[in-house]
Amino acid sequence: MRRVVRGFWGPRQETAEELAGRWKLLLERIAALLPAAGGGPGAGGEWTWRRIHGSRRPTALRADEESLLVALRADAASPRTSDGAGLRLVSTGEPGWEISVAGRGGGTSEYVLQAVVIAVVSPDGAEVPDAGLLTAVAEVWEPDFGDVTDDDVLDALEDDGGFTVDDPCIGWLGCLSPARAALLPDDVTAGRTELPGGRVLLDIAPRGDAGSVVRTHLRLRDAGVLEPLPRPMDRTFL
């Protein structure tokens, strides 16, 4: 089974050092939440990830701040990358488990959202801490909005909810920045968990209940909760 945990935000200029700190915290949280998805701890108890490159074979990357900083500086200096810096990492663990993390931050583009996406492949029936993973994304990356979803839910949102790529949306779990959370209508019955910094985690529906997700998405969209950031973007959050 495959799901994705995502966070998105607008322009936010950050140094490579700041980004490396965020990446280190996120990878530590993932390792604690999903030990079965790791390839085994390296020296010092840290995972070794495989870094995916566009034009050459993957290379090993330690999850320490120094290694992450070197990788992010190299990406930011690449002539192919003029806005921010990003990484794409993969780890394969016990049979049936694989996790990939891709993200780009520190950029100031007025048209392209900054993002981090965690994709988790797990054996059928395995417990995956969806709320813990989305909370980690929310606390480490401070996004404008985020969710936990899969292909079936995204297809339903496109077919029945008017969703298009780059629009804010929700999955069976959603995360909202303070300004978006302030617009939540009282008649939305999703469970709400307050997170640090004023963000709110919404428990929309059980996985597989795409109909409830679509109905809640439409209600939140109509209430302005899922309003896209204005283009050109001049802010990080709504």
PDB file of C-alpha atoms in Angstrom:
ATOM      1  CA  MET A   1       0.000   0.000   0.000  1.00  0.00           C
ATOM      2  CA  ARG A   2       1.223   3.495  -0.784  1.00  0.00           C
ATOM      3  CA  ARG A   3       0.366   6.856   0.711  1.00  0.00           C
ATOM      4  CA  VAL A   4       1.919  10.312   0.561  1.00  0.00           C
ATOM      5  CA  VAL A   5       2.348  12.874   3.324  1.00  0.00           C
ATOM      6  CA  ARG A   6       2.752  16.386   1.957  1.00  0.00           C
ATOM      7  CA  GLY A   7       3.344  19.968   2.984  1.00  0.00           C
ATOM      8  CA  PHE A   8       3.338  23.112   0.802  1.00  0.00           C
ATOM      9  CA  TRP A   9       4.177  26.763   1.383  1.00  0.00           C
ATOM     10  CA  GLY A  10       4.931  29.943  -0.529  1.00  0.00           C
ATOM     11  CA  PRO A  11       8.243  31.812  -0.916  1.00  0.00           C
ATOM     12  CA  ARG A  12      10.467  31.676   2.162  1.00  0.00           C
ATOM     13  CA  GLN A  13      14.130  32.504   1.766  1.00  0.00           C
ATOM     14  CA  GLU A  14      16.360  30.320   3.938  1.00  0.00           C
ATOM     15  CA  THR A  15      20.053  29.533   4.084  1.00  0.00           C
ATOM     16  CA  ALA A  16      21.465  26.090   3.338  1.00  0.00           C
ATOM     17  CA  GLU A  17      22.267  25.805   7.055  1.00  0.00           C
ATOM     18  CA  GLU A  18      18.635  26.414   7.981  1.00  0.00           C
ATOM     19  CA  LEU A  19      17.436  23.878   5.434  1.00  0.00           C
ATOM     20  CA  ALA A  20      19.929  21.265   6.632  1.00  0.00           C
ATOM     21  CA  GLY A  21      18.597  21.695  10.149  1.00  0.00           C
ATOM     22  CA  ARG A  22      15.035  21.126   8.969  1.00  0.00           C
ATOM     23  CA  TRP A  23      16.030  18.072   6.938  1.00  0.00           C
ATOM     24  CA  LYS A  24      17.909  16.551   9.866  1.00  0.00           C
ATOM     25  CA  LEU A  25      14.935  16.980  12.192  1.00  0.00           C
ATOM     26  CA  LEU A  26      12.520  15.512   9.649  1.00  0.00           C
ATOM     27  CA  LEU A  27      14.662  12.457   8.941  1.00  0.00           C
ATOM     28  CA  GLU A  28      15.096  11.846  12.669  1.00  0.00           C
ATOM     29  CA  ARG A  29      11.332  11.997  13.158  1.00  0.00           C
ATOM     30  CA  ILE A  30      10.751   9.597  10.258  1.00  0.00           C
ATOM     31  CA  ALA A  31      13.288   7.107  11.611  1.00  0.00           C
ATOM     32  CA  ALA A  32      11.590   7.155  15.013  1.00  0.00           C
ATOM     33  CA  LEU A  33       8.087   6.753  13.552  1.00  0.00           C
ATOM     34  CA  LEU A  34       8.885   4.133  10.885  1.00  0.00           C
ATOM     35  CA  PRO A  35      11.803   1.961  12.047  1.00  0.00           C
ATOM     36  CA  ALA A  36      10.721  -0.875   9.733  1.00  0.00           C
ATOM     37  CA  ALA A  37      11.204   1.375   6.686  1.00  0.00           C
ATOM     38  CA  GLY A  38      14.908   1.997   7.298  1.00  0.00           C
ATOM     39  CA  GLY A  39      17.805   0.222   5.681  1.00  0.00           C
ATOM     40  CA  GLY A  40      19.371  -0.253   9.084  1.00  0.00           C
ATOM     41  CA  PRO A  41      21.250   2.221  11.244  1.00  0.00           C
ATOM     42  CA  GLY A  42      24.668   3.410  10.180  1.00  0.00           C
ATOM     43  CA  ALA A  43      27.523   4.490  12.420  1.00  0.00           C
ATOM     44  CA  GLY A  44      26.306   6.476  15.387  1.00  0.00           C
ATOM     45  CA  GLY A  45      22.774   5.096  15.102  1.00  0.00           C
ATOM     46  CA  GLU A  46      21.847   7.202  12.081  1.00  0.00           C
ATOM     47  CA  TRP A  47      20.205   5.916   8.932  1.00  0.00           C
ATOM     48  CA  THR A  48      22.019   5.955   5.646  1.00  0.00           C
ATOM     49  CA  TRP A  49      19.730   7.103   2.849  1.00  0.00           C
ATOM     50  CA  ARG A  50      20.183   6.770  -0.903  1.00  0.00           C
ATOM     51  CA  ARG A  51      20.222  10.151  -2.612  1.00  0.00           C
ATOM     52  CA  ILE A  52      18.559  10.079  -6.035  1.00  0.00           C
ATOM     53  CA  HIS A  53      20.235  12.099  -8.789  1.00  0.00           C
ATOM     54  CA  GLY A  54      18.748  13.008 -12.129  1.00  0.00           C
ATOM     55  CA  SER A  55      21.605  11.835 -14.319  1.00  0.00           C
ATOM     56  CA  ARG A  56      23.723   9.391 -12.317  1.00  0.00           C
ATOM     57  CA  ARG A  57      23.487   6.493  -9.918  1.00  0.00           C
ATOM     58  CA  PRO A  58      22.179   7.006  -6.376  1.00  0.00           C
ATOM     59  CA  THR A  59      24.734   7.779  -3.703  1.00  0.00           C
ATOM     60  CA  ALA A  60      24.675   7.124   0.037  1.00  0.00           C
ATOM     61  CA  LEU A  61      23.865  10.069   2.264  1.00  0.00           C
ATOM     62  CA  ARG A  62      24.115  10.130   6.046  1.00  0.00           C
ATOM     63  CA  ALA A  63      21.325  11.906   7.909  1.00  0.00           C
ATOM     64  CA  ASP A  64      23.677  14.171   9.853  1.00  0.00           C
ATOM     65  CA  GLU A  65      23.615  17.937   9.461  1.00  0.00           C
ATOM     66  CA  GLU A  66      27.077  18.201   7.900  1.00  0.00           C
ATOM     67  CA  SER A  67      26.316  15.673   5.134  1.00  0.00           C
ATOM     68  CA  LEU A  68      22.931  17.250   4.437  1.00  0.00           C
ATOM     69  CA  LEU A  69      24.488  20.706   4.278  1.00  0.00           C
ATOM     70  CA  VAL A  70      27.051  19.592   1.686  1.00  0.00           C
ATOM     71  CA  ALA A  71      24.312  18.014  -0.446  1.00  0.00           C
ATOM     72  CA  LEU A  72      22.047  21.066  -0.240  1.00  0.00           C
ATOM     73  CA  ARG A  73      24.862  23.475  -1.089  1.00  0.00           C
ATOM     74  CA  ALA A  74      25.726  21.390  -4.132  1.00  0.00           C
ATOM     75  CA  ASP A  75      22.111  21.400  -5.293  1.00  0.00           C
ATOM     76  CA  ALA A  76      21.723  25.149  -4.762  1.00  0.00           C
ATOM     77  CA  ALA A  77      24.888  25.767  -6.806  1.00  0.00           C
ATOM     78  CA  SER A  78      23.737  23.600  -9.710  1.00  0.00           C
ATOM     79  CA  PRO A  79      23.005  25.520 -12.918  1.00  0.00           C
ATOM     80  CA  ARG A  80      19.788  23.481 -13.181  1.00  0.00           C
ATOM     81  CA  THR A  81      18.578  24.862  -9.860  1.00  0.00           C
ATOM     82  CA  SER A  82      18.123  28.593  -9.480  1.00  0.00           C
ATOM     83  CA  ASP A  83      15.525  28.679  -6.729  1.00  0.00           C
ATOM     84  CA  GLY A  84      16.155  27.175  -3.296  1.00  0.00           C
ATOM     85  CA  ALA A  85      17.683  23.766  -2.697  1.00  0.00           C
ATOM     86  CA  GLY A  86      16.249  20.284  -2.592  1.00  0.00           C
ATOM     87  CA  LEU A  87      16.909  16.611  -2.004  1.00  0.00           C
ATOM     88  CA  ARG A  88      15.330  13.310  -3.003  1.00  0.00           C
ATOM     89  CA  LEU A  89      16.108  10.433  -0.650  1.00  0.00           C
ATOM     90  CA  VAL A  90      15.050   6.776  -0.542  1.00  0.00           C
ATOM     91  CA  SER A  91      15.356   4.045   2.069  1.00  0.00           C
ATOM     92  CA  THR A  92      14.292   0.392   1.765  1.00  0.00           C
ATOM     93  CA  GLY A  93      13.721  -1.519   4.981  1.00  0.00           C
ATOM     94  CA  GLU A  94      12.061  -4.777   5.944  1.00  0.00           C
ATOM     95  CA  PRO A  95      10.205  -6.711   3.198  1.00  0.00           C
ATOM     96  CA  GLY A  96       7.423  -4.620   1.718  1.00  0.00           C
ATOM     97  CA  TRP A  97       8.661  -1.329   3.204  1.00  0.00           C
ATOM     98  CA  GLU A  98      10.088   1.629   1.298  1.00  0.00           C
ATOM     99  CA  ILE A  99      10.112   5.315   2.055  1.00  0.00           C
ATOM    100  CA  SER A 100      11.106   8.259  -0.104  1.00  0.00           C
ATOM    101  CA  VAL A 101      11.379  11.903   0.871  1.00  0.00           C
ATOM    102  CA  ALA A 102      11.576  14.700  -1.683  1.00  0.00           C
ATOM    103  CA  GLY A 103      11.541  18.381  -0.929  1.00  0.00           C
ATOM    104  CA  ARG A 104      12.634  21.842  -1.946  1.00  0.00           C
ATOM    105  CA  GLY A 105      12.853  24.875   0.276  1.00  0.00           C
ATOM    106  CA  GLY A 106      14.539  28.208   0.709  1.00  0.00           C
ATOM    107  CA  GLY A 107      13.243  29.568  -2.579  1.00  0.00           C
ATOM    108  CA  THR A 108      11.554  32.817  -3.454  1.00  0.00           C
ATOM    109  CA  SER A 109       9.656  31.848  -6.599  1.00  0.00           C
ATOM    110  CA  GLU A 110       6.443  33.812  -7.067  1.00  0.00           C
ATOM    111  CA  TYR A 111       4.825  30.962  -9.004  1.00  0.00           C
ATOM    112  CA  VAL A 112       6.141  27.604  -7.722  1.00  0.00           C
ATOM    113  CA  LEU A 113       5.227  26.326  -4.268  1.00  0.00           C
ATOM    114  CA  GLN A 114       7.925  25.036  -1.942  1.00  0.00           C
ATOM    115  CA  ALA A 115       7.143  21.505  -0.782  1.00  0.00           C
ATOM    116  CA  VAL A 116       8.131  18.342   1.031  1.00  0.00           C
ATOM    117  CA  VAL A 117       6.580  14.976   0.124  1.00  0.00           C
ATOM    118  CA  ILE A 118       7.013  11.702   2.010  1.00  0.00           C
ATOM    119  CA  ALA A 119       5.898   8.582   0.117  1.00  0.00           C
ATOM    120  CA  VAL A 120       5.463   5.431   2.195  1.00  0.00           C
ATOM    121  CA  VAL A 121       5.059   1.956   0.706  1.00  0.00           C
ATOM    122  CA  SER A 122       4.039  -0.579   3.339  1.00  0.00           C
ATOM    123  CA  PRO A 123       2.865  -4.209   3.471  1.00  0.00           C
ATOM    124  CA  ASP A 124      -0.892  -4.759   3.371  1.00  0.00           C
ATOM    125  CA  GLY A 125      -2.330  -4.380   6.855  1.00  0.00           C
ATOM    126  CA  ALA A 126       0.722  -2.670   8.331  1.00  0.00           C
ATOM    127  CA  GLU A 127       0.128   0.206  10.719  1.00  0.00           C
ATOM    128  CA  VAL A 128       1.480   3.525   9.427  1.00  0.00           C
ATOM    129  CA  PRO A 129       1.470   6.546  11.789  1.00  0.00           C
ATOM    130  CA  ASP A 130      -0.200   8.964   9.386  1.00  0.00           C
ATOM    131  CA  ALA A 131      -0.917  11.609  12.023  1.00  0.00           C
ATOM    132  CA  GLY A 132       2.615  11.395  13.403  1.00  0.00           C
ATOM    133  CA  LEU A 133       4.146  11.842   9.948  1.00  0.00           C
ATOM    134  CA  LEU A 134       1.933  14.822   9.073  1.00  0.00           C
ATOM    135  CA  THR A 135       2.642  16.357  12.474  1.00  0.00           C
ATOM    136  CA  ALA A 136       6.370  15.994  11.809  1.00  0.00           C
ATOM    137  CA  VAL A 137       5.994  17.790   8.468  1.00  0.00           C
ATOM    138  CA  ALA A 138       3.925  20.521  10.125  1.00  0.00           C
ATOM    139  CA  GLU A 139       6.312  21.102  13.009  1.00  0.00           C
ATOM    140  CA  VAL A 140       9.569  20.864  11.064  1.00  0.00           C
ATOM    141  CA  TRP A 141       8.643  22.668   7.825  1.00  0.00           C
ATOM    142  CA  GLU A 142       5.854  25.010   8.987  1.00  0.00           C
ATOM    143  CA  PRO A 143       3.791  24.660   5.804  1.00  0.00           C
ATOM    144  CA  ASP A 144       0.783  26.658   4.663  1.00  0.00           C
ATOM    145  CA  PHE A 145      -1.205  23.457   4.128  1.00  0.00           C
ATOM    146  CA  GLY A 146      -0.603  19.718   3.979  1.00  0.00           C
ATOM    147  CA  ASP A 147      -2.299  16.339   3.923  1.00  0.00           C
ATOM    148  CA  VAL A 148      -2.080  12.556   3.925  1.00  0.00           C
ATOM    149  CA  THR A 149      -3.533  11.054   0.772  1.00  0.00           C
ATOM    150  CA  ASP A 150      -3.155   8.444  -1.953  1.00  0.00           C
ATOM    151  CA  ASP A 151      -3.887   8.064  -5.655  1.00  0.00           C
ATOM    152  CA  ASP A 152      -7.509   6.999  -5.096  1.00  0.00           C
ATOM    153  CA  VAL A 153      -8.303  10.082  -3.010  1.00  0.00           C
ATOM    154  CA  LEU A 154      -6.538  12.431  -5.417  1.00  0.00           C
ATOM    155  CA  ASP A 155      -8.428  10.888  -8.340  1.00  0.00           C
ATOM    156  CA  ALA A 156     -11.717  11.394  -6.485  1.00  0.00           C
ATOM    157  CA  LEU A 157     -10.831  15.014  -5.708  1.00  0.00           C
ATOM    158  CA  GLU A 158     -10.047  15.649  -9.369  1.00  0.00           C
ATOM    159  CA  ASP A 159     -13.176  13.892 -10.654  1.00  0.00           C
ATOM    160  CA  ASP A 160     -15.700  15.081  -8.065  1.00  0.00           C
ATOM    161  CA  GLY A 161     -14.084  17.967  -6.178  1.00  0.00           C
ATOM    162  CA  GLY A 162     -12.731  20.213  -8.915  1.00  0.00           C
ATOM    163  CA  PHE A 163      -9.171  19.795  -7.654  1.00  0.00           C
ATOM    164  CA  THR A 164      -6.275  20.760  -9.921  1.00  0.00           C
ATOM    165  CA  VAL A 165      -2.541  20.445  -9.346  1.00  0.00           C
ATOM    166  CA  ASP A 166      -1.073  23.063  -6.950  1.00  0.00           C
ATOM    167  CA  ASP A 167      -4.476  23.881  -5.441  1.00  0.00           C
ATOM    168  CA  PRO A 168      -4.679  23.396  -1.673  1.00  0.00           C
ATOM    169  CA  CYS A 169      -6.537  20.213  -0.782  1.00  0.00           C
ATOM    170  CA  ILE A 170      -6.996  17.695   1.993  1.00  0.00           C
ATOM    171  CA  GLY A 171      -6.702  13.937   2.257  1.00  0.00           C
ATOM    172  CA  TRP A 172      -8.015  11.735   5.047  1.00  0.00           C
ATOM    173  CA  LEU A 173      -5.833  13.955   7.247  1.00  0.00           C
ATOM    174  CA  GLY A 174      -5.201  17.644   6.644  1.00  0.00           C
ATOM    175  CA  CYS A 175      -2.971  20.336   8.104  1.00  0.00           C
ATOM    176  CA  LEU A 176      -3.779  24.056   8.008  1.00  0.00           C
ATOM    177  CA  SER A 177      -1.733  27.157   8.783  1.00  0.00           C
ATOM    178  CA  PRO A 178      -3.183  29.518  11.422  1.00  0.00           C
ATOM    179  CA  ALA A 179      -4.851  31.799   8.870  1.00  0.00           C
ATOM    180  CA  ARG A 180      -6.520  28.855   7.139  1.00  0.00           C
ATOM    181  CA  ALA A 181      -7.535  27.267  10.444  1.00  0.00           C
ATOM    182  CA  ALA A 182      -9.205  30.534  11.476  1.00  0.00           C
ATOM    183  CA  LEU A 183     -11.591  30.144   8.522  1.00  0.00           C
ATOM    184  CA  LEU A 184     -12.819  26.678   9.486  1.00  0.00           C
ATOM    185  CA  PRO A 185     -16.636  26.664   9.542  1.00  0.00           C
ATOM    186  CA  ASP A 186     -18.342  25.447  12.700  1.00  0.00           C
ATOM    187  CA  ASP A 187     -20.289  22.762  10.845  1.00  0.00           C
ATOM    188  CA  VAL A 188     -17.157  20.822   9.864  1.00  0.00           C
ATOM    189  CA  THR A 189     -17.100  17.875  12.246  1.00  0.00           C
ATOM    190  CA  ALA A 190     -13.556  16.643  11.574  1.00  0.00           C
ATOM    191  CA  GLY A 191     -11.458  16.058  14.658  1.00  0.00           C
ATOM    192  CA  ARG A 192      -9.087  18.944  15.350  1.00  0.00           C
ATOM    193  CA  THR A 193      -5.692  18.794  17.035  1.00  0.00           C
ATOM    194  CA  GLU A 194      -3.874  22.033  17.860  1.00  0.00           C
ATOM    195  CA  LEU A 195      -0.209  21.996  16.846  1.00  0.00           C
ATOM    196  CA  PRO A 196       2.591  24.359  17.860  1.00  0.00           C
ATOM    197  CA  GLY A 197       2.521  27.693  16.073  1.00  0.00           C
ATOM    198  CA  GLY A 198      -1.266  27.732  15.684  1.00  0.00           C
ATOM    199  CA  ARG A 199      -1.508  25.046  13.030  1.00  0.00           C
ATOM    200  CA  VAL A 200      -4.386  22.590  13.133  1.00  0.00           C
ATOM    201  CA  LEU A 201      -4.408  18.905  12.223  1.00  0.00           C
ATOM    202  CA  LEU A 202      -7.770  17.712  10.862  1.00  0.00           C
ATOM    203  CA  ASP A 203      -8.864  14.066  11.069  1.00  0.00           C
ATOM    204  CA  ILE A 204     -11.220  13.995   8.070  1.00  0.00           C
ATOM    205  CA  ALA A 205     -12.086  10.341   7.484  1.00  0.00           C
ATOM    206  CA  PRO A 206     -10.733   6.793   7.652  1.00  0.00           C
ATOM    207  CA  ARG A 207      -8.487   5.782   4.797  1.00  0.00           C
ATOM    208  CA  GLY A 208     -10.587   4.530   1.900  1.00  0.00           C
ATOM    209  CA  ASP A 209     -13.507   6.869   2.559  1.00  0.00           C
ATOM    210  CA  ALA A 210     -12.877   9.097  -0.446  1.00  0.00           C
ATOM    211  CA  GLY A 211     -16.474  10.310  -0.483  1.00  0.00           C
ATOM    212  CA  SER A 212     -16.146  11.945   2.940  1.00  0.00           C
ATOM    213  CA  VAL A 213     -12.868  13.519   1.901  1.00  0.00           C
ATOM    214  CA  VAL A 214     -14.443  15.033  -1.225  1.00  0.00           C
ATOM    215  CA  ARG A 215     -17.445  16.393   0.698  1.00  0.00           C
ATOM    216  CA  THR A 216     -15.229  18.001   3.330  1.00  0.00           C
ATOM    217  CA  HIS A 217     -12.890  19.368   0.666  1.00  0.00           C
ATOM    218  CA  LEU A 218     -15.800  21.078  -1.075  1.00  0.00           C
ATOM    219  CA  ARG A 219     -17.081  22.557   2.194  1.00  0.00           C
ATOM    220  CA  LEU A 220     -13.635  23.900   3.115  1.00  0.00           C
ATOM    221  CA  ARG A 221     -13.094  25.270  -0.376  1.00  0.00           C
ATOM    222  CA  ASP A 222     -16.426  27.100  -0.275  1.00  0.00           C
ATOM    223  CA  ALA A 223     -15.500  28.578   3.125  1.00  0.00           C
ATOM    224  CA  GLY A 224     -12.204  29.946   1.793  1.00  0.00           C
ATOM    225  CA  VAL A 225     -10.063  27.551   3.829  1.00  0.00           C
ATOM    226  CA  LEU A 226      -8.482  26.106   0.665  1.00  0.00           C
ATOM    227  CA  GLU A 227      -8.065  29.359  -1.238  1.00  0.00           C
ATOM    228  CA  PRO A 228      -4.862  29.219  -3.347  1.00  0.00           C
ATOM    229  CA  LEU A 229      -2.071  31.631  -2.546  1.00  0.00           C
ATOM    230  CA  PRO A 230      -2.297  34.637  -4.883  1.00  0.00           C
ATOM    231  CA  ARG A 231      -0.134  34.554  -8.023  1.00  0.00           C
ATOM    232  CA  PRO A 232       2.376  36.069  -8.135  1.00  0.00           C
ATOM    233  CA  MET A 233       2.920  34.860  -4.592  1.00  0.00           C
ATOM    234  CA  ASP A 234       4.037  37.484  -2.116  1.00  0.00           C
ATOM    235  CA  ARG A 235       3.683  35.483   1.097  1.00  0.00           C
ATOM    236  CA  THR A 236       4.563  32.129   2.666  1.00  0.00           C
ATOM    237  CA  PHE A 237       1.109  31.462   4.125  1.00  0.00           C
ATOM    238  CA  LEU A 238      -2.440  32.500   3.271  1.00  0.00           C
TER     239      LEU A 238
END
